[in-house]
Coordinates of C-alpha atoms in Angstrom, one line a residue:
X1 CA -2.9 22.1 -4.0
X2 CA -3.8 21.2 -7.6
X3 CA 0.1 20.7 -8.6
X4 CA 0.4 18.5 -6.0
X5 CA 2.5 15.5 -7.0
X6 CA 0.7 12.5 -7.2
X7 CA 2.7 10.6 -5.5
X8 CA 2.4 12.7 -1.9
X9 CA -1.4 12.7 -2.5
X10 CA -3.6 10.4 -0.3
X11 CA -5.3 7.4 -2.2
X12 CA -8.1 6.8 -2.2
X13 CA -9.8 3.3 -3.0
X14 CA -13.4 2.4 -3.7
X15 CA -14.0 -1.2 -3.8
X16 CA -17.2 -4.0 -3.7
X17 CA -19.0 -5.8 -6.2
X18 CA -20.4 -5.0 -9.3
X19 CA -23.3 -2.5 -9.4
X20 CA -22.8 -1.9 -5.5
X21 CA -23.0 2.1 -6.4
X22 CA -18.7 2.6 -6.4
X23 CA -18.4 4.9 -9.3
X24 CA -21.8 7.1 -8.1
X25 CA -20.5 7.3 -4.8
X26 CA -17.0 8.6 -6.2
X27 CA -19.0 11.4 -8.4
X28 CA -20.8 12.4 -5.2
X29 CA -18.2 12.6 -3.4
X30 CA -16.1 14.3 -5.7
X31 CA -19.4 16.8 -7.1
X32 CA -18.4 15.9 -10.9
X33 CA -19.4 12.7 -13.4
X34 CA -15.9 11.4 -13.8
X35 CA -16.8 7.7 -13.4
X36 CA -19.9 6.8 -16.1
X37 CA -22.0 5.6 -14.3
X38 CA -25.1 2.5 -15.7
X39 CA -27.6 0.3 -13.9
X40 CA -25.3 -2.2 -16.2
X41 CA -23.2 -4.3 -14.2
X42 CA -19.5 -4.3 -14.7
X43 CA -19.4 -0.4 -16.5
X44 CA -16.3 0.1 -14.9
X45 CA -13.7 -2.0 -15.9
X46 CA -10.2 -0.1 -15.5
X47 CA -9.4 1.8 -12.4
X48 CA -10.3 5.1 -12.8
X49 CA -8.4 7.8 -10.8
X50 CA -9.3 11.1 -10.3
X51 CA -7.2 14.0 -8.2
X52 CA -8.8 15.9 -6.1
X53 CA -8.9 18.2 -3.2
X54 CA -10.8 16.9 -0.6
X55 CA -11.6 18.9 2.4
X56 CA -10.6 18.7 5.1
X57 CA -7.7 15.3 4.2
X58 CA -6.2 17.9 1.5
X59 CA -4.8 16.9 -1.7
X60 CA -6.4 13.3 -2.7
X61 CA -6.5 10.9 -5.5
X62 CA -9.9 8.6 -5.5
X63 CA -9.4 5.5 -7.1
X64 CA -12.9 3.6 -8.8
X65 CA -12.3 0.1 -9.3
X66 CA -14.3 -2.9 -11.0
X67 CA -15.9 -5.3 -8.7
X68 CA -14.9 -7.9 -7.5
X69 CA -17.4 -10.2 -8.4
X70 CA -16.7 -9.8 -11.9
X71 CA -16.9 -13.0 -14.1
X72 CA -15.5 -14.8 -16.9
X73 CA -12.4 -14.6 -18.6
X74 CA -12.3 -10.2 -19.0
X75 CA -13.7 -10.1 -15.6
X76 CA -11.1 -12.1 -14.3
X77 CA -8.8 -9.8 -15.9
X78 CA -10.6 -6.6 -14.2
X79 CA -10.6 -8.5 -10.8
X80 CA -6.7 -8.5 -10.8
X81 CA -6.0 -5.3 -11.6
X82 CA -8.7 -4.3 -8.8
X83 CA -6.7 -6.4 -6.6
X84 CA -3.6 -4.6 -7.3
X85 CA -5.2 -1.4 -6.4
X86 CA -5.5 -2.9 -2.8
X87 CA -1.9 -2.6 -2.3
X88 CA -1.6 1.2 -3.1
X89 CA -4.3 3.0 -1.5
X90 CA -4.4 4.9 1.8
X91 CA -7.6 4.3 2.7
X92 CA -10.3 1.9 1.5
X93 CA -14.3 2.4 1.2
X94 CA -15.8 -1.0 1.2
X95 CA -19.2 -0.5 -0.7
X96 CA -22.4 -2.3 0.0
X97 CA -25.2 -1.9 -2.3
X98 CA -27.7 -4.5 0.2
X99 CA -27.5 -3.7 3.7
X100 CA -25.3 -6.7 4.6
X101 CA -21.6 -7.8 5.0
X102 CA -21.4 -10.8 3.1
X103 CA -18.5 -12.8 2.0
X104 CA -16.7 -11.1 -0.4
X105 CA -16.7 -7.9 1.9
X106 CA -15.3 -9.8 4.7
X107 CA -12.9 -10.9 3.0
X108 CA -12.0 -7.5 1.8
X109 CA -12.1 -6.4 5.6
X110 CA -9.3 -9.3 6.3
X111 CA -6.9 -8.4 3.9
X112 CA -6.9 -4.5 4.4
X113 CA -6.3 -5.4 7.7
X114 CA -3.4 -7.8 6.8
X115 CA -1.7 -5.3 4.9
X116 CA -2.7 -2.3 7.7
X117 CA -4.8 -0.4 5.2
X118 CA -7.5 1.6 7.2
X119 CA -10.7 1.3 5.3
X120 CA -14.3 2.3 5.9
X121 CA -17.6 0.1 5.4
X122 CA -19.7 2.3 3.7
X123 CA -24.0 1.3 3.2
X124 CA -24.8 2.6 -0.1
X125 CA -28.2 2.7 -1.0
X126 CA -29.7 2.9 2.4
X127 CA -32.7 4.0 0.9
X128 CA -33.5 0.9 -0.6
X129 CA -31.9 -1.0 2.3
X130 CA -31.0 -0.2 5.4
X131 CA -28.1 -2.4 7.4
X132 CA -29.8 -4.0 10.2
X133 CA -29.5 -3.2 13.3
X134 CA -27.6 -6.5 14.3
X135 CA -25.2 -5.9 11.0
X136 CA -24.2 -2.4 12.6
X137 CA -23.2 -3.8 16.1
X138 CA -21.1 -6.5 14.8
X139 CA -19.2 -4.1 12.8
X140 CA -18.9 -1.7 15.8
X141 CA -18.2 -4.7 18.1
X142 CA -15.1 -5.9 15.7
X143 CA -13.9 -1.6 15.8
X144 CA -15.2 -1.1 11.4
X145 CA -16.6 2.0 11.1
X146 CA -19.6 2.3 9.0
X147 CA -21.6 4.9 7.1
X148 CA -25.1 4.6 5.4
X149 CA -25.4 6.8 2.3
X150 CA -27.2 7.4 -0.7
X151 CA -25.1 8.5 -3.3
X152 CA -27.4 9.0 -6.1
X153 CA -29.1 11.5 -3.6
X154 CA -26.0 13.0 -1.9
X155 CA -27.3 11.5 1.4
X156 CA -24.7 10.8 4.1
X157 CA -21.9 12.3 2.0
X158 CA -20.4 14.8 4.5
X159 CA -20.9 11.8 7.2
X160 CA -18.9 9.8 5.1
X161 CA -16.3 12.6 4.9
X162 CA -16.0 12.2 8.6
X163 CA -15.2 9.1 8.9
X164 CA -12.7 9.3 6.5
X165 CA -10.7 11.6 8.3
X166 CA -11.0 9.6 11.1
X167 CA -9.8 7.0 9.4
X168 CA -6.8 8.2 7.3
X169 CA -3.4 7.7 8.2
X170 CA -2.3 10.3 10.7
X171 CA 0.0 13.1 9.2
X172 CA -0.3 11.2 6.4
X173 CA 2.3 12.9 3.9
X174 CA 2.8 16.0 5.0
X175 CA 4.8 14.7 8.1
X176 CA 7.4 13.1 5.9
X177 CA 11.2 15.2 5.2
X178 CA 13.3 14.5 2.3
X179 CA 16.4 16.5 4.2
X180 CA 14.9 18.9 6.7
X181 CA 15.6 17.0 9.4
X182 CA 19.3 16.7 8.8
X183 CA 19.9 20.9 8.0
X184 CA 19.0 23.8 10.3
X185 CA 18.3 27.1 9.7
X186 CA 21.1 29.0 8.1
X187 CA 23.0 26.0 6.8
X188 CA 24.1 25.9 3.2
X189 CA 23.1 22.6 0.8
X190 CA 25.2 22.1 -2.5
X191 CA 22.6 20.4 -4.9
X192 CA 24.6 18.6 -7.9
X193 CA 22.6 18.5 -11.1
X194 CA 23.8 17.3 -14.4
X195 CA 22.7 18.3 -17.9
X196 CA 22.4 16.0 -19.8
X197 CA 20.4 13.4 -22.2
X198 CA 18.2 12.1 -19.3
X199 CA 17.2 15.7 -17.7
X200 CA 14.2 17.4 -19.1
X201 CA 14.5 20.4 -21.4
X202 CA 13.7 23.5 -18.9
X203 CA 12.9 21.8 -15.9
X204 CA 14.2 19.4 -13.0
X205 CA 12.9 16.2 -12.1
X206 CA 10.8 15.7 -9.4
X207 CA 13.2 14.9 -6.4
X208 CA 15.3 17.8 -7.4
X209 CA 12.2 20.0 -7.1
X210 CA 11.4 18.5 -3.8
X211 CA 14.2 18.6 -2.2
X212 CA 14.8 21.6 -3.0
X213 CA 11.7 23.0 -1.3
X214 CA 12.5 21.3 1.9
X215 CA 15.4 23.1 2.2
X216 CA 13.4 26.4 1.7
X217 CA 11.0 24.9 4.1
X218 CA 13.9 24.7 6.7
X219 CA 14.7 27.9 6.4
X220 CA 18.8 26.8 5.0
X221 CA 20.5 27.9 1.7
X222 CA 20.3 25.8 -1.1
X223 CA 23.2 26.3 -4.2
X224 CA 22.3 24.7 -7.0
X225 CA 25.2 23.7 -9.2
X226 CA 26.3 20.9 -12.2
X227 CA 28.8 18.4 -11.3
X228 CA 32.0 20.4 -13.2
X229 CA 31.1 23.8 -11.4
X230 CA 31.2 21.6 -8.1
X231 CA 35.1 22.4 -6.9
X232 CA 34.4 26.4 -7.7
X233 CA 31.7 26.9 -5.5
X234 CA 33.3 24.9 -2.8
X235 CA 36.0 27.0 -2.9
X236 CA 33.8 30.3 -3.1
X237 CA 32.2 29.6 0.0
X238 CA 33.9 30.5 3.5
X239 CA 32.4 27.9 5.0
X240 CA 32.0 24.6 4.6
X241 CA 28.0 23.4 3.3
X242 CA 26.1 21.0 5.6
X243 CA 25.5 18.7 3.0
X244 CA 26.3 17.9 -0.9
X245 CA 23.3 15.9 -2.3
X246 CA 23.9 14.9 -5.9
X247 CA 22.3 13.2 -8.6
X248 CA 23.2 8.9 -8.8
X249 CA 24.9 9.2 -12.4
X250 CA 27.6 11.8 -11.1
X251 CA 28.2 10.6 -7.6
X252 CA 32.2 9.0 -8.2
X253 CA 33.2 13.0 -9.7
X254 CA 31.3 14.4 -7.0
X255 CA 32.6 12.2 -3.9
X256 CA 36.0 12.9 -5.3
X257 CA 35.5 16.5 -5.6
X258 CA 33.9 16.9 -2.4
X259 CA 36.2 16.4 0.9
X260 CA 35.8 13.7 3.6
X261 CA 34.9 16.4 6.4
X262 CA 31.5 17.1 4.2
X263 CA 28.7 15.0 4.3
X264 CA 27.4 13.8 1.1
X265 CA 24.4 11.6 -0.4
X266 CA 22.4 11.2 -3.8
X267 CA 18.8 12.6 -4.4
X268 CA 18.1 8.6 -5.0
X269 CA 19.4 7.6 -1.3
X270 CA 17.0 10.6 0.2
X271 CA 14.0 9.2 -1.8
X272 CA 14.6 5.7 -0.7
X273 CA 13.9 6.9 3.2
X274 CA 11.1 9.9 1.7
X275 CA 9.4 6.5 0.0
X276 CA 9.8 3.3 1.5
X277 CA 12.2 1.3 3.9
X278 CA 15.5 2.6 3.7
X279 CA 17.1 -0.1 5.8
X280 CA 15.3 -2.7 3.7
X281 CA 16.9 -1.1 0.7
X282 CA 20.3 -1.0 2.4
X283 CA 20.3 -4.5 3.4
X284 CA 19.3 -5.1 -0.4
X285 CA 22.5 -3.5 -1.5
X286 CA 24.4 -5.7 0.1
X287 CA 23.3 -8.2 -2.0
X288 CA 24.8 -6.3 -5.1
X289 CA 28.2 -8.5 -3.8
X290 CA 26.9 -12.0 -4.6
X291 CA 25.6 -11.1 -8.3
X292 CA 27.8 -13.8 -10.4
X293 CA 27.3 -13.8 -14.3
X294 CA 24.1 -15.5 -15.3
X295 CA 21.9 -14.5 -12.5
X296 CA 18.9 -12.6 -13.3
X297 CA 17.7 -9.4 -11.9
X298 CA 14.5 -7.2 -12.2
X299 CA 15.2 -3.2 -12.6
X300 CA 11.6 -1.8 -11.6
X301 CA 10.5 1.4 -12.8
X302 CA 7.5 3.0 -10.9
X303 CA 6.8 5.5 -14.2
X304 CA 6.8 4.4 -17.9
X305 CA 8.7 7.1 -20.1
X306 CA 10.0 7.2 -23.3
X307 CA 13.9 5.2 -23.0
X308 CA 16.7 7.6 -24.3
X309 CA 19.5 6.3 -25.9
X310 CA 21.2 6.2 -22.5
X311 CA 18.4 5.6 -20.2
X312 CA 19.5 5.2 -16.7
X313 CA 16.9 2.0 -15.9
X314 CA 17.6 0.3 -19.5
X315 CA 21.2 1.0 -20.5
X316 CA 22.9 2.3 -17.4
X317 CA 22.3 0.3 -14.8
X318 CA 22.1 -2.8 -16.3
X319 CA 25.8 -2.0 -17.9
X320 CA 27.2 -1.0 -14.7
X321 CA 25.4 -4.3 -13.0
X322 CA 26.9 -7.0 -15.4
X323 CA 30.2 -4.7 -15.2
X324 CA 30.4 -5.5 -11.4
X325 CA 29.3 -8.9 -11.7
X326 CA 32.1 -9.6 -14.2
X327 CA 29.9 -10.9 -17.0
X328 CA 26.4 -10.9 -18.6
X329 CA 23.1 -11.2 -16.6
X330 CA 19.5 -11.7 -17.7
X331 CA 18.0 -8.6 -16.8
X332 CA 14.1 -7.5 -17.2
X333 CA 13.2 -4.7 -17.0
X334 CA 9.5 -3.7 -15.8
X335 CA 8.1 -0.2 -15.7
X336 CA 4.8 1.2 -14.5
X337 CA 2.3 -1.0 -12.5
X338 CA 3.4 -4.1 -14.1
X339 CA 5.2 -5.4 -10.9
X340 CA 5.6 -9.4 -10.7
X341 CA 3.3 -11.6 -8.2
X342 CA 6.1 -14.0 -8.4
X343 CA 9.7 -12.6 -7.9
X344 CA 11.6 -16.1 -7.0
X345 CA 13.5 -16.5 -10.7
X346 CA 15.2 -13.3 -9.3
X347 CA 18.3 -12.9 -7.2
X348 CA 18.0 -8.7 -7.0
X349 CA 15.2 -6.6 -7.9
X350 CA 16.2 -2.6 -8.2
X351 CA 13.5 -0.5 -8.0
X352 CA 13.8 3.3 -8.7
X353 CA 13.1 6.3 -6.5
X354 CA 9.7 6.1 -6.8
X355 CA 8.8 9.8 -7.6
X356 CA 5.5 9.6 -8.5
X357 CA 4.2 7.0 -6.3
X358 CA 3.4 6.5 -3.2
X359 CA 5.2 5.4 -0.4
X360 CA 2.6 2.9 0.5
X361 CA 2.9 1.4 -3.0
X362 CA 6.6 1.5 -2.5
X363 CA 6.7 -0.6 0.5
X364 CA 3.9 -2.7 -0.9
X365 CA 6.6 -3.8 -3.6
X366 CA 9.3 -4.5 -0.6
X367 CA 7.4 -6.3 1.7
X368 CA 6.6 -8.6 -1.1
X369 CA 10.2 -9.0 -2.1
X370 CA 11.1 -9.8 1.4
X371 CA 8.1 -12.1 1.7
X372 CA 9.4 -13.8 -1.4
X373 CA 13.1 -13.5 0.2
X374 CA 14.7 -12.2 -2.6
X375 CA 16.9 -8.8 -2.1
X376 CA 15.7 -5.6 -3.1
X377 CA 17.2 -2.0 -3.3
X378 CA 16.7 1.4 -5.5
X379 CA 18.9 2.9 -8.1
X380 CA 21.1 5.6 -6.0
X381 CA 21.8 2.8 -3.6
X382 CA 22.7 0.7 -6.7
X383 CA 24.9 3.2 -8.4
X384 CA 27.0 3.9 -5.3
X385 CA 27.9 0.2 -5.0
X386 CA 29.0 0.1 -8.5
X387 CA 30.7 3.2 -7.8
X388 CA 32.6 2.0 -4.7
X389 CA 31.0 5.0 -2.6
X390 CA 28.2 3.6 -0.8
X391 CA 29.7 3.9 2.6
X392 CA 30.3 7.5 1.5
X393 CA 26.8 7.9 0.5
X394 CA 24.9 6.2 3.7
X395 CA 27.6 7.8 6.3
X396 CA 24.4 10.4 7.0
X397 CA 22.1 7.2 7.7
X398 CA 24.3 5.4 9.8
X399 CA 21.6 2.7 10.7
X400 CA 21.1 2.3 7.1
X401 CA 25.0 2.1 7.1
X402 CA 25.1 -0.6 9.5
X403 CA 22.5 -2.9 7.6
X404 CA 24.5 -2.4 4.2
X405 CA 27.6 -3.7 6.0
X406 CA 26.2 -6.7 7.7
X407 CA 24.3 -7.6 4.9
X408 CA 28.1 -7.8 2.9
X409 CA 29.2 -9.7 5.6
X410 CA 26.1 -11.8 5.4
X411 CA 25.0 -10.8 9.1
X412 CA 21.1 -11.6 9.5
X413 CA 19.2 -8.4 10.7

């Protein structure tokens, strides 16, 4: 449960204003001092995330945050980046250090609600002050649940625990398939993995890994293979595989190799269903067609990593992009959290797999891009365009098929 990526972990999000008890209720909650904690207003100032196995939601990651009450010019700054946090949690804790919902929590309550976020009101310090009886039956008459706790004394904690559970999205993660649903038992999967620059020494990367435990999960056959050994082991088998997924980078050798009859897709195009909106991103695609030379696009990288020589998100893509558009484009690229507020100077945003985040924080990044109508779409999705092979690609997802199609044609969904 440790290992578990954190990207299929549930977040976690503690939020309120400064000194309202956030980063005390984390430790208690947690049984360790990971957040310092100071009668000081404003001690924490970035988030501070801590994984965790909580029983019984499982694998977690607990997010402390700076209040949002913050002042002057740094706690403006903090307030922001707490702010952010709102869009990639699971599940919220709003923390009250006085007995009362004021303002600022209400306005919390509105936009976790705008954004579907279940949260939890939570009464810290009820032994200095207790919400009042009225406070409690508004909250229960607008459906919040609440908690009273004291987390310096550990009071209330496994109350709180409860109403967490009730609160957390149901199945949350472990619900989610990157390819068992389209294998059965006994079917054989072809995974296509080059060696190269980008692939790190003595390991795979992390949707290579996963898929290829949801195969195992499924009870199928997985052959793992690089792109030249590709026409051998097709012929070696006496029956045709199931599937043929393959890394983005190789997919034009690998459609060509594999024939029509057998379905094939990129580990990209699985993640984009495993992690956000796949229809979304297919509908994005189509928007690959009206690039001309001079437009600018944002390539979005969920992870920061040190750029090889020929890094997929920094060389490769954007290469392949002004290639297709038939001359230069003014391309940004952004990595980690530092997602733009304000995407309008862009006519295509391309947004990687998305790995090691979650899928809430992926379609938290969509449903801003369509909010700010501009197209977006991930890398396999990308690279297949380019490639000419998309249709080949999405011919598993035929809804997704459908959307990438009308969108070319400029059909409204």
């Amino acid at each position: 449960m440790q290992d578990t990526p954190k990207g299929l972990r549930l977040h976690i999000g503690l939020f309120g204003k400064r000194n309202s008890g956030k980063s005390t209720l984390m430790n208690a909650l947690i049984g360790q001092s990971v957040s310092i904690v100071s009668a000081h207003p404003g001690t924490t100032t970035d988030p501070v995330e801590k994984a965790y196995e909580l029983a019984p939601l499982g694998a977690v990651v607990f997010i402390d945050t700076a209040g949002l009450d913050d002042v002057g010019e740094l706690g403006a700054l903090r307030v922001e980046r707490t702010r952010g946090v709102l869009e990639r949690v699971d599940l919220a804790l709003i923390v009250v250090d006085d007995g009362r919902v004021g303002t600022l929590e209400q306005g919390l309550i509105a936009t976790l609600r705008e954004q579907k976020t279940p949260f939890v009101v939570v009464f810290n310090k009820s032994d200095i002050a207790e919400p009042g009886k009225a406070q409690l039956m508004d909250l229960a008459a607008d459906n919040v649940e609440s908690v009273a706790v004291c987390a310096a004394r550990g009071s209330g904690i496994d109350a709180l625990k409860e109403a967490m559970l009730r609160q957390a999205p149901e199945g949350g993660v472990d619900n989610a398939r990157l390819i068992g649903d389209l294998i059965g038992p006994g079917d054989v999967v072809i995974l296509v993995v080059p060696i190269d620059l980008g692939a790190p020494k003595g390991r795979l990367i992390l949707p290579q890994v996963q898929t290829l435990r949801d195969i195992l999960d499924s009870d199928a056959i997985s052959l793992m293979v690089k792109e030249r050994e590709l026409p051998e082991a097709l012929a070696r088998l006496a029956t045709p595989p199931r599937l043929v997924v393959c890394d983005s980078q190789v997919v034009l050798k690998v459609a060509a190799d594999t024939p029509r009859e057998i379905p094939l897709t990129t580990f990209s195009i699985l993640m984009a269903r495993f992690k956000g909106d796949m229809i979304g991103l297919a509908e994005g695609a189509g928007a690959l067609s009206r690039l001309r030379p001079g437009d600018r696009v944002l390539i979005s990288e969920a992870c920061s990593h040190h750029a090889l020589a020929d890094d997929i998100g920094r060389v490769k893509i954007p290469r392949w992009l002004r290639q297709f558009a038939g001359g230069n484009l003014e391309i940004d690229v952004k990595s980690g959290r530092d997602f733009p507020d304000d995407l309008s100077p862009y006519e295509l945003i391309v947004q990687c797999g998305g790995c090691t985040v979650t899928r809430r924080q992926m379609l938290a990044r969509q449903y801003r891009a369509a909010r700010q109508g501009v197209p977006m779409t991930n890398y396999g999705m990308a690279i297949s365009v380019v490639q000419g092979v998309l249709d080949r690609s999405l011919h598993c997802f035929p809804a997704a098929l459908d959307a990438y199609r009308r969108a070319l044609e400029g059909i409204p969904a």
